[in-house]
XYZ file of C-alpha atoms in Angstrom:
681
model
C 53.308 -111.870 323.804
C 53.824 -109.886 320.575
C 54.720 -113.048 318.599
C 51.649 -114.969 319.835
C 49.542 -111.935 318.964
C 50.755 -111.731 315.378
C 50.349 -115.489 315.009
C 46.680 -115.227 316.297
C 45.819 -112.219 314.100
C 47.424 -113.894 310.988
C 45.312 -117.000 311.630
C 42.391 -114.848 312.012
C 42.908 -113.172 308.620
C 43.300 -116.614 306.901
C 40.168 -117.837 308.563
C 38.046 -114.900 307.495
C 39.408 -114.935 303.968
C 38.725 -118.609 303.484
C 35.113 -118.608 304.858
C 32.143 -118.052 302.516
C 29.790 -116.996 305.216
C 29.997 -114.734 308.214
C 31.412 -116.431 311.316
C 30.080 -115.444 314.735
C 32.571 -114.424 317.465
C 32.042 -117.722 319.264
C 32.721 -119.740 316.131
C 35.927 -117.679 315.668
C 36.899 -118.337 319.262
C 36.496 -121.983 318.801
C 38.149 -122.136 315.411
C 41.041 -119.756 315.356
C 44.205 -120.923 317.074
C 45.299 -118.438 319.824
C 41.917 -117.480 321.284
C 41.991 -120.375 323.702
C 44.406 -118.266 325.718
C 41.387 -116.123 326.826
C 40.195 -117.842 330.001
C 36.947 -115.868 330.337
C 34.279 -114.549 327.927
C 35.079 -110.907 328.799
C 38.816 -111.565 328.162
C 38.093 -113.060 324.771
C 35.744 -110.082 323.743
C 38.488 -107.649 324.698
C 41.078 -109.551 322.806
C 38.927 -110.040 319.681
C 37.748 -106.375 319.617
C 41.429 -105.254 319.832
C 42.404 -107.615 317.017
C 39.579 -106.338 314.774
C 40.606 -102.744 315.418
C 44.264 -103.360 314.615
C 43.516 -105.272 311.533
C 41.257 -102.514 310.172
C 43.958 -99.964 311.016
C 46.386 -102.125 308.919
C 44.062 -101.828 305.893
C 42.316 -105.158 306.281
C 38.539 -104.761 305.589
C 36.599 -106.934 308.080
C 32.971 -107.165 306.907
C 30.140 -107.380 309.424
C 26.968 -109.332 308.551
C 24.537 -111.919 310.015
C 26.489 -114.893 311.353
C 23.511 -116.875 312.779
C 20.226 -116.677 310.865
C 18.292 -117.969 313.921
C 19.648 -115.743 316.532
C 20.583 -112.732 314.313
C 23.980 -112.672 315.985
C 26.676 -110.626 314.136
C 29.275 -112.482 312.043
C 32.524 -111.559 310.292
C 34.458 -112.331 307.140
C 36.810 -110.751 304.740
C 35.610 -110.246 301.189
C 38.384 -110.989 298.738
C 37.181 -108.130 296.462
C 37.753 -105.695 299.228
C 40.997 -107.312 300.510
C 42.875 -107.881 297.288
C 44.747 -105.241 295.299
C 42.908 -104.274 292.174
C 44.630 -104.970 288.869
C 46.900 -102.200 287.753
C 48.705 -102.237 284.395
C 51.571 -99.718 283.972
C 53.495 -98.758 280.898
C 57.297 -98.426 281.200
C 57.096 -94.622 281.612
C 54.293 -94.787 284.170
C 56.366 -97.288 286.152
C 59.341 -94.915 286.038
C 57.447 -91.938 287.482
C 55.685 -94.116 290.105
C 59.126 -95.209 291.374
C 60.289 -91.479 291.545
C 57.051 -90.520 293.372
C 57.736 -93.199 296.105
C 61.324 -91.994 296.359
C 60.172 -88.454 297.271
C 59.177 -89.713 300.754
C 62.210 -91.991 301.323
C 63.629 -89.860 304.170
C 60.210 -88.673 305.581
C 57.499 -90.071 307.813
C 55.595 -91.420 304.826
C 58.582 -93.239 303.530
C 57.440 -96.670 304.883
C 53.991 -96.152 303.425
C 55.407 -95.376 299.946
C 57.972 -98.255 300.078
C 55.187 -100.761 301.167
C 52.965 -99.547 298.321
C 55.701 -100.318 295.771
C 56.243 -103.734 297.468
C 52.568 -104.566 297.118
C 52.533 -103.475 293.554
C 55.590 -105.604 292.719
C 53.851 -108.519 294.305
C 51.032 -108.066 291.900
C 53.386 -108.106 288.949
C 53.497 -104.312 288.466
C 57.111 -103.439 287.211
C 57.932 -100.447 289.440
C 61.462 -99.531 290.317
C 62.286 -97.300 293.259
C 65.874 -96.913 291.988
C 64.861 -95.646 288.414
C 66.145 -92.404 286.999
C 69.040 -92.144 289.574
C 69.969 -88.683 288.310
C 66.849 -87.146 289.869
C 66.275 -87.193 293.535
C 62.925 -85.745 294.708
C 62.716 -85.541 298.470
C 60.237 -84.279 301.039
C 61.066 -83.870 304.734
C 58.563 -84.138 307.578
C 60.729 -83.307 310.497
C 57.857 -81.811 312.521
C 56.560 -84.203 315.167
C 52.977 -82.828 314.512
C 53.019 -84.026 310.861
C 52.035 -87.664 311.652
C 48.986 -87.035 313.804
C 47.802 -84.098 311.540
C 48.089 -86.361 308.492
C 46.001 -89.026 310.352
C 43.453 -86.486 311.291
C 43.076 -85.260 307.742
C 42.823 -88.889 306.578
C 40.147 -89.699 309.067
C 38.431 -86.414 308.920
C 38.788 -85.797 312.606
C 39.469 -82.466 314.549
C 42.684 -81.968 316.385
C 43.623 -80.106 319.629
C 47.162 -78.771 320.209
C 49.065 -75.891 321.856
C 50.432 -73.280 319.578
C 53.018 -70.552 319.959
C 52.839 -67.611 317.572
C 56.018 -65.624 316.899
C 56.545 -63.270 319.856
C 54.359 -65.214 322.201
C 55.940 -66.416 325.525
C 53.310 -69.027 326.243
C 51.659 -71.501 323.868
C 47.789 -71.219 323.488
C 45.396 -74.106 323.173
C 43.773 -74.393 319.685
C 40.977 -76.722 318.442
C 41.117 -77.099 314.775
C 39.097 -78.918 312.052
C 41.872 -79.583 309.543
C 41.178 -79.278 305.796
C 44.739 -80.116 304.581
C 48.479 -79.403 304.729
C 50.651 -77.357 302.470
C 54.509 -77.421 302.033
C 55.746 -73.853 301.173
C 59.407 -72.791 301.322
C 60.353 -75.960 303.140
C 57.800 -75.590 305.987
C 54.561 -77.450 306.549
C 51.266 -75.587 307.257
C 47.907 -76.901 308.335
C 44.786 -75.131 306.956
C 41.470 -75.488 308.720
C 38.651 -74.016 310.820
C 39.574 -72.832 314.202
C 36.646 -73.666 316.365
C 37.555 -71.433 319.375
C 37.967 -68.338 317.025
C 35.197 -69.403 314.666
C 37.422 -68.492 311.617
C 39.695 -70.070 308.948
C 43.292 -70.166 310.132
C 46.718 -71.374 309.063
C 49.177 -72.934 311.508
C 52.830 -73.778 310.911
C 53.460 -77.217 312.163
C 56.891 -76.367 313.566
C 55.222 -74.032 316.058
C 53.006 -76.588 317.580
C 54.139 -77.359 321.126
C 53.836 -80.861 322.539
C 51.454 -83.498 321.379
C 48.618 -83.203 318.856
C 45.421 -84.921 320.154
C 43.100 -86.354 317.536
C 39.501 -86.005 318.681
C 37.650 -89.314 317.979
C 34.145 -88.321 319.000
C 31.704 -86.080 317.360
C 30.837 -85.468 313.719
C 33.366 -85.785 310.836
C 35.176 -82.697 309.615
C 33.606 -81.222 306.510
C 35.969 -79.446 304.056
C 34.456 -76.514 302.261
C 33.894 -77.206 298.581
C 36.398 -75.597 296.224
C 38.867 -74.404 298.976
C 42.347 -73.772 297.500
C 44.694 -74.774 300.324
C 47.903 -73.212 298.645
C 46.086 -69.928 298.024
C 45.019 -69.738 301.649
C 48.647 -70.277 302.863
C 49.957 -67.857 300.252
C 47.550 -65.214 301.199
C 49.210 -64.912 304.608
C 52.032 -62.934 302.899
C 50.888 -59.515 301.910
C 52.348 -57.975 298.748
C 54.896 -55.160 299.307
C 53.296 -51.734 299.064
C 56.197 -49.475 299.883
C 59.655 -48.748 298.518
C 62.888 -47.788 300.228
C 66.174 -46.292 298.884
C 69.197 -48.247 300.283
C 72.896 -47.815 299.525
C 75.084 -50.899 299.398
C 78.733 -51.352 298.957
C 79.858 -52.821 295.592
C 80.074 -56.588 295.413
C 78.112 -57.007 298.669
C 74.548 -57.302 299.950
C 73.598 -59.710 297.120
C 70.464 -60.875 298.815
C 69.151 -57.239 298.818
C 70.333 -56.729 295.171
C 68.345 -59.757 293.981
C 65.082 -58.450 295.357
C 65.628 -54.829 294.256
C 63.288 -53.235 291.812
C 66.158 -51.108 290.514
C 69.978 -50.942 290.930
C 71.798 -47.746 290.114
C 75.566 -48.305 289.928
C 77.712 -45.953 291.820
C 80.667 -43.913 290.515
C 83.491 -46.436 289.949
C 86.288 -43.817 289.633
C 88.239 -42.533 292.660
C 89.928 -44.199 295.634
C 87.012 -44.250 298.051
C 84.465 -47.127 298.567
C 81.835 -47.466 295.789
C 78.130 -47.466 296.781
C 75.344 -48.645 294.535
C 71.783 -47.496 295.187
C 68.890 -49.871 295.336
C 65.151 -49.474 295.246
C 63.710 -52.099 297.652
C 59.987 -53.014 297.923
C 58.893 -53.735 301.466
C 55.650 -54.216 303.395
C 56.585 -53.527 307.003
C 59.287 -51.255 308.349
C 60.521 -53.778 310.825
C 61.044 -56.349 308.158
C 62.967 -53.980 306.008
C 65.164 -52.921 308.858
C 65.954 -56.582 309.706
C 67.014 -57.267 306.124
C 69.252 -54.267 305.862
C 70.650 -54.658 309.309
C 71.945 -58.179 308.443
C 74.394 -56.531 306.062
C 75.928 -54.411 308.853
C 78.029 -51.487 307.662
C 77.766 -52.561 304.001
C 74.310 -51.236 303.676
C 72.509 -47.986 304.630
C 68.802 -46.978 304.453
C 68.706 -43.488 302.776
C 64.903 -43.042 302.971
C 62.310 -43.083 304.173
C 63.516 -41.227 307.226
C 61.261 -43.297 309.515
C 62.990 -46.506 308.438
C 66.407 -44.850 308.731
C 65.773 -43.838 312.298
C 64.371 -47.324 313.040
C 67.530 -48.968 311.714
C 69.756 -46.785 313.894
C 67.653 -47.742 316.986
C 67.857 -51.391 315.855
C 71.718 -51.337 315.805
C 71.843 -49.598 319.267
C 69.793 -52.492 320.382
C 72.444 -54.947 318.989
C 75.079 -53.087 321.000
C 73.220 -52.861 324.206
C 72.139 -56.493 324.055
C 75.766 -57.578 323.496
C 76.766 -55.807 326.744
C 73.949 -57.535 328.803
C 74.564 -60.618 330.925
C 73.602 -64.034 329.622
C 70.027 -65.103 330.707
C 69.813 -67.851 333.323
C 68.719 -71.279 332.009
C 65.367 -72.632 333.235
C 65.545 -75.999 334.993
C 64.934 -78.685 332.379
C 61.818 -80.791 332.609
C 62.381 -84.608 332.459
C 61.069 -86.005 329.251
C 59.619 -89.498 329.109
C 60.725 -92.007 326.483
C 58.653 -91.851 323.335
C 55.873 -94.374 322.925
C 56.673 -97.295 320.812
C 54.123 -98.630 318.245
C 52.827 -102.077 318.407
C 55.508 -104.382 316.750
C 52.956 -107.165 316.159
C 51.029 -104.940 313.790
C 54.232 -104.148 311.877
C 55.102 -107.829 311.735
C 51.665 -108.825 310.501
C 51.741 -106.225 307.689
C 55.223 -107.543 306.678
C 54.005 -111.062 306.412
C 50.897 -110.228 304.476
C 53.077 -108.540 302.005
C 55.875 -111.142 302.028
C 53.830 -114.125 301.236
C 52.336 -113.031 297.823
C 55.756 -111.473 296.859
C 57.697 -114.690 297.596
C 55.243 -117.130 295.907
C 56.525 -118.063 292.507
C 59.513 -115.634 292.708
C 63.196 -115.944 293.451
C 63.220 -113.845 296.758
C 66.159 -113.706 299.177
C 66.412 -112.979 302.874
C 68.826 -109.986 302.382
C 66.453 -108.330 299.801
C 63.585 -108.549 302.335
C 65.769 -107.263 305.162
C 66.814 -104.213 303.212
C 63.299 -103.288 302.122
C 61.904 -103.434 305.774
C 64.984 -102.167 307.481
C 65.464 -105.362 309.441
C 68.338 -107.760 310.353
C 68.403 -110.981 308.305
C 67.942 -112.751 311.643
C 64.535 -110.995 312.263
C 63.437 -111.993 308.725
C 64.121 -115.684 309.535
C 62.245 -115.144 312.782
C 59.296 -113.788 310.763
C 59.343 -116.843 308.392
C 59.403 -119.211 311.461
C 56.265 -117.482 312.685
C 54.662 -117.909 309.386
C 55.428 -121.628 309.513
C 53.046 -121.921 312.559
C 50.012 -120.360 310.769
C 47.346 -121.659 308.395
C 43.710 -122.801 307.897
C 41.605 -123.820 310.785
C 42.371 -127.380 311.637
C 46.062 -126.578 311.734
C 47.207 -130.039 310.619
C 50.416 -130.310 308.622
C 48.355 -129.992 305.350
C 46.637 -126.883 306.598
C 49.732 -124.943 307.713
C 51.825 -122.789 305.434
C 54.917 -124.495 304.229
C 58.271 -122.542 304.809
C 61.645 -123.926 304.048
C 63.565 -122.535 307.089
C 66.727 -124.459 306.333
C 66.980 -122.803 302.963
C 66.360 -119.334 304.511
C 69.103 -119.930 307.051
C 71.748 -121.586 304.788
C 71.326 -119.948 301.386
C 69.064 -116.998 302.105
C 66.421 -118.388 299.647
C 62.754 -117.891 300.686
C 60.580 -120.831 299.650
C 56.917 -120.572 300.654
C 54.162 -123.026 299.726
C 50.605 -124.057 300.646
C 49.671 -120.277 301.005
C 47.096 -119.873 298.386
C 44.810 -118.043 300.769
C 47.273 -115.176 300.960
C 48.520 -115.468 297.466
C 46.971 -112.084 296.365
C 48.589 -108.861 297.633
C 46.599 -106.712 300.201
C 45.068 -103.626 298.722
C 46.882 -100.331 299.244
C 45.965 -98.518 302.453
C 44.930 -94.951 302.340
C 48.358 -93.827 303.501
C 50.160 -95.874 300.900
C 48.162 -94.854 297.985
C 47.947 -91.233 299.000
C 51.772 -91.116 299.507
C 52.357 -92.120 295.937
C 49.625 -89.664 294.489
C 51.170 -86.768 296.517
C 54.638 -87.754 295.277
C 53.407 -87.675 291.812
C 52.117 -84.172 292.325
C 55.535 -83.160 293.503
C 56.960 -84.176 290.073
C 54.464 -82.164 287.987
C 56.579 -78.937 288.035
C 59.781 -80.633 287.161
C 60.963 -80.039 283.652
C 62.106 -83.670 283.280
C 58.668 -84.993 284.378
C 56.825 -82.619 282.056
C 58.665 -84.254 279.151
C 57.373 -87.730 280.042
C 55.627 -89.157 276.918
C 51.918 -89.087 276.792
C 51.260 -87.588 280.176
C 52.381 -90.627 282.348
C 52.086 -88.556 285.479
C 48.350 -87.887 284.996
C 47.662 -91.452 283.749
C 49.342 -93.243 286.677
C 47.737 -90.823 289.067
C 44.270 -91.689 287.718
C 45.026 -95.488 287.855
C 46.143 -95.246 291.571
C 43.034 -93.322 292.541
C 40.848 -95.763 290.706
C 42.473 -98.734 292.388
C 42.448 -97.204 295.948
C 38.993 -95.468 295.918
C 37.636 -91.950 296.247
C 38.787 -91.410 299.860
C 42.391 -91.794 298.855
C 41.850 -89.051 296.209
C 40.440 -86.734 298.783
C 43.345 -87.307 301.107
C 45.995 -86.784 298.356
C 44.145 -83.555 297.316
C 44.514 -82.329 300.889
C 48.297 -82.453 300.868
C 49.940 -79.785 298.602
C 53.633 -80.168 297.986
C 54.096 -78.866 294.466
C 57.427 -77.434 293.371
C 57.167 -73.751 292.307
C 59.880 -72.486 289.944
C 59.944 -69.287 288.032
C 61.024 -69.424 284.397
C 64.607 -68.686 284.985
C 65.048 -71.428 287.549
C 63.162 -73.852 285.341
C 65.502 -73.051 282.392
C 68.518 -73.618 284.654
C 67.027 -76.919 285.808
C 66.485 -78.037 282.192
C 70.097 -77.044 281.091
C 71.523 -78.922 284.198
C 69.434 -82.050 283.337
C 70.690 -81.925 279.707
C 74.372 -81.543 280.875
C 73.845 -84.437 283.275
C 72.522 -86.741 280.568
C 75.252 -85.638 278.060
C 78.064 -86.065 280.751
C 79.238 -82.473 280.288
C 80.940 -80.080 282.761
C 79.168 -76.883 283.858
C 80.591 -73.509 284.795
C 78.470 -71.659 287.416
C 78.575 -68.030 288.565
C 77.062 -68.794 292.057
C 75.842 -66.811 295.024
C 76.863 -68.532 298.309
C 74.093 -68.037 300.876
C 76.574 -68.483 303.678
C 79.108 -65.971 302.673
C 77.108 -63.476 300.639
C 79.676 -63.849 297.920
C 79.518 -64.598 294.152
C 82.076 -67.287 293.124
C 82.967 -68.931 289.872
C 82.593 -72.750 290.045
C 83.475 -75.640 287.518
C 81.110 -78.406 288.404
C 80.837 -82.013 287.138
C 77.039 -82.751 287.491
C 76.159 -85.929 289.455
C 72.399 -85.478 289.893
C 69.498 -83.267 290.501
C 67.761 -83.044 293.854
C 64.435 -81.407 294.710
C 63.844 -81.018 298.407
C 60.839 -79.236 299.952
C 60.105 -77.507 296.771
C 63.588 -76.254 296.082
C 65.780 -77.585 293.220
C 69.451 -78.336 293.643
C 72.253 -79.385 291.428
C 74.501 -82.014 293.019
C 77.926 -82.205 291.556
C 81.748 -82.297 292.139
C 83.019 -78.789 292.666
C 86.505 -78.299 291.392
C 86.970 -75.133 293.431
C 86.231 -76.953 296.721
C 87.491 -80.420 295.546
C 84.426 -82.039 297.002
C 80.803 -82.835 296.322
C 78.483 -79.884 296.785
C 74.811 -79.072 296.426
C 73.941 -75.714 294.561
C 70.477 -74.150 294.969
C 69.412 -73.411 291.454
C 67.757 -70.116 292.360
C 71.273 -68.952 293.374
C 72.832 -69.723 290.091
C 73.377 -66.358 288.489
C 74.899 -67.695 285.251
C 75.310 -71.128 283.869
C 77.488 -72.256 280.905
C 77.758 -75.782 279.556
C 81.390 -76.363 278.836
C 82.759 -78.403 275.885
C 84.516 -80.874 278.268
C 83.472 -84.171 279.555
C 82.520 -84.387 283.290
C 85.038 -86.318 285.239
C 84.078 -87.135 288.821
C 87.075 -88.465 290.651
C 87.130 -92.285 291.225
C 85.571 -93.151 294.633
C 83.606 -90.019 294.918
C 79.838 -90.699 295.337
C 76.646 -88.798 295.863
C 75.614 -87.535 299.262
C 73.465 -89.413 301.778
C 70.436 -87.122 302.010
C 68.745 -89.034 304.810
C 69.492 -86.082 307.118
C 68.581 -83.452 304.620
C 70.365 -81.151 302.044
C 72.126 -79.052 304.703
C 74.341 -81.339 306.741
C 76.644 -80.481 309.657
C 80.137 -81.707 310.281
C 82.146 -82.024 313.464
C 84.572 -79.503 311.951
C 81.839 -76.859 311.949
C 81.841 -74.129 314.567
C 79.411 -74.294 317.576
C 77.540 -71.088 318.236
C 75.394 -70.424 321.256
C 72.584 -67.772 320.894
C 70.161 -66.337 323.452
C 66.860 -65.569 321.829
C 63.851 -63.534 322.955
C 60.464 -65.167 322.673
C 59.866 -63.077 319.524
C 62.917 -64.647 317.975
C 62.036 -68.274 318.660
C 61.413 -68.647 314.920
C 65.240 -68.998 314.562
C 64.985 -72.640 316.109
C 62.137 -73.287 313.756
C 63.895 -72.238 310.566
C 67.401 -73.675 311.302
C 68.578 -76.931 312.569
C 69.849 -76.620 316.145
C 71.926 -79.018 318.123
C 69.946 -78.111 321.289
C 67.314 -75.748 322.502
C 66.960 -74.715 326.141
C 64.321 -72.618 327.864
C 65.461 -69.450 329.473
C 64.023 -67.942 332.633
C 62.503 -64.981 330.678
C 60.550 -67.154 328.258
C 63.156 -66.989 325.492
C 65.422 -69.919 324.556
C 69.171 -70.710 324.324
C 69.910 -72.325 320.951
C 73.135 -74.129 320.033
C 73.701 -74.525 316.328
C 76.689 -75.861 314.271
C 77.786 -73.939 311.123
C 80.681 -73.917 308.721
C 80.281 -70.082 308.357
C 80.198 -67.894 311.530
C 79.718 -64.922 309.259
C 76.243 -66.118 308.444
C 75.394 -66.259 312.113
C 76.704 -62.792 312.596
C 74.312 -61.507 309.850
C 71.494 -63.379 311.538
C 72.136 -61.770 314.907
C 72.558 -58.352 313.387
C 69.135 -58.799 311.843
C 67.515 -59.664 315.203
C 68.565 -56.419 316.985
C 67.928 -56.458 320.658
C 65.990 -59.745 320.320
C 69.121 -61.947 320.220
C 72.781 -62.069 321.170
C 75.740 -64.424 320.696
C 76.769 -66.093 323.960
C 79.596 -68.108 322.426
C 82.276 -68.014 321.022
C 83.301 -64.741 322.521
C 85.289 -63.681 319.445
C 82.154 -63.796 317.217
C 80.133 -61.876 319.914
C 82.698 -59.122 319.853
C 82.695 -58.996 315.995
C 78.924 -58.672 315.939
C 79.084 -55.811 318.492
C 81.852 -54.155 316.448
C 80.009 -54.455 313.155
C 76.877 -52.919 314.715
C 78.964 -50.021 315.960
C 80.406 -49.492 312.509
C 76.917 -49.444 310.958
C 75.784 -46.858 313.541
C 78.420 -44.493 312.283
C 76.694 -44.409 308.902
C 73.734 -42.780 310.681
C 75.444 -40.814 313.318
C 77.866 -39.125 310.822
C 75.393 -38.669 307.935
C 76.687 -41.417 305.828
C 80.523 -41.436 306.183
C 81.803 -44.841 305.337
C 83.283 -46.730 308.357
C 86.245 -49.000 308.203
C 85.235 -52.437 307.223
C 86.337 -55.596 308.864
C 85.682 -59.066 307.633
C 84.041 -61.464 309.908
C 85.911 -64.794 309.881
C 84.485 -67.635 308.080
C 85.967 -71.016 307.427
C 83.739 -72.233 304.613
C 81.196 -71.232 302.007
């Protein structure tokens, strides 16, 4: 059925492109091969209406006009000026940044749209290269299931309905929202809009949306307030710190606290006892301060204010009491249905409408097309065999598209002829054009992109907006993904880029986020990665004897060494299709029970599984190379979480909480310190 449907829709496109007047539905039924299958008038109408809707969804503009001057009956045609891609001329530097912009979405839900946009542009002779500038890898991730329908709603200016669970809530609450746009901040996506039920502007984190998002197709279009700054709306959700606390930390520990301190007073280094430095920490809420300090266990102590000191002691008592409690029973799992599968005929039709203009007059091979669309070579040949059955009404051998199937099967060469009707590439859809424009905005904050000659980023963005129309510009403006770097990180990024280009080794003084340790690393740079607004250096680490990714905001010092970088033979860059942080079978499995108020852990960190508990909380299983990191996480949760397994880690967390309590129960006497085991950085 799907193959016949694709054949019929392709014949319809060719028919409506080749006619100079509007054809009535009955003329189309009598002319276009495939509609004869409809045995009744009502069956034909349903089939024809469905075909029109799906073609329009694919970006094919079907024009409605008068088909019969005597009866006034509606007719249909496709205007070539609306169908064909507008001419775009790119300079070499513009083609370079356009390829980078498309690469940003390679591993995200808009990856297909961006790749198809490049395919269409190359069909029109635009020299874009998705593999250009291999040293830089900008990536965005859209792992949240809600991203796709929210993007569609913003594109179509439609309201959405969803269930949303705020931190601390046991049950999700229904929300009805008019979305204005989405913002990526600190690796998370947020939708900004008007909450109809609360009659107020609201921000919702997409990862906290439960179940499906329903796009409301009836009623008036969403109106976005003029001049609204989406990024400012999201940023305003974080109040500025208005209090300070005095905190003691052991020397060479609690580096996360040190980096956010307003002031660090070194302790007395002489003597045999432990050395404590004194920090002045800014904070907004006491609970947040307590969680940050508690994560350091017995290596940090709140000195004042007294209220925070008492709160931390109570927090640690909660860790101990929760560790003694029985594990919560697991709620019976609800059976999940298989995910809905999109219409394959629509995908196949879009492929064929892109393939024909790309193959005409070019040396194109089956393996190349298969790689681009993620298909098997057998499926590409099947697509070509379908194309061979389509053409102009009449459908005689001279009307049909000519495809050399033998060449495709034997040598992989794609030879297409007699397809002048489809010789020009289809215009960019709103998703395709907007994905490129948004990708360009991601590059704006990168030091390398800022150095592109004559403002190529701005020029190519204007050309895309001009070719795709004002609606695309509005959609692109509603998606904010810009990288935000302070001057120190930007300087580190520039120096890494220069060393990469010159082929020089780097020495890093680096803070490991897993171990809360500062290490010295010699690194041979292999590339720069930007994911979700965070820049990374990818390189061969001589300390670990393996490829590593280093967050540039954790590089404390960087020195360019007078040695050539020498990456061992056979060592390649990482596959980032599953993200920057990747797990290994060698990593430890840790099981946590989390209260409803701690469900955010499953939103912030990749989990192997999440199971509902009887009390409304969840049991989360995650894989980590550093159990010490999980221990700090659980210490920060207090009574809201506990380690279920492994038992050894659970005992260590409880023991560390008891050691921390002695700081408060004994007036600051340093307890014995025990390292929590960790097998990696």
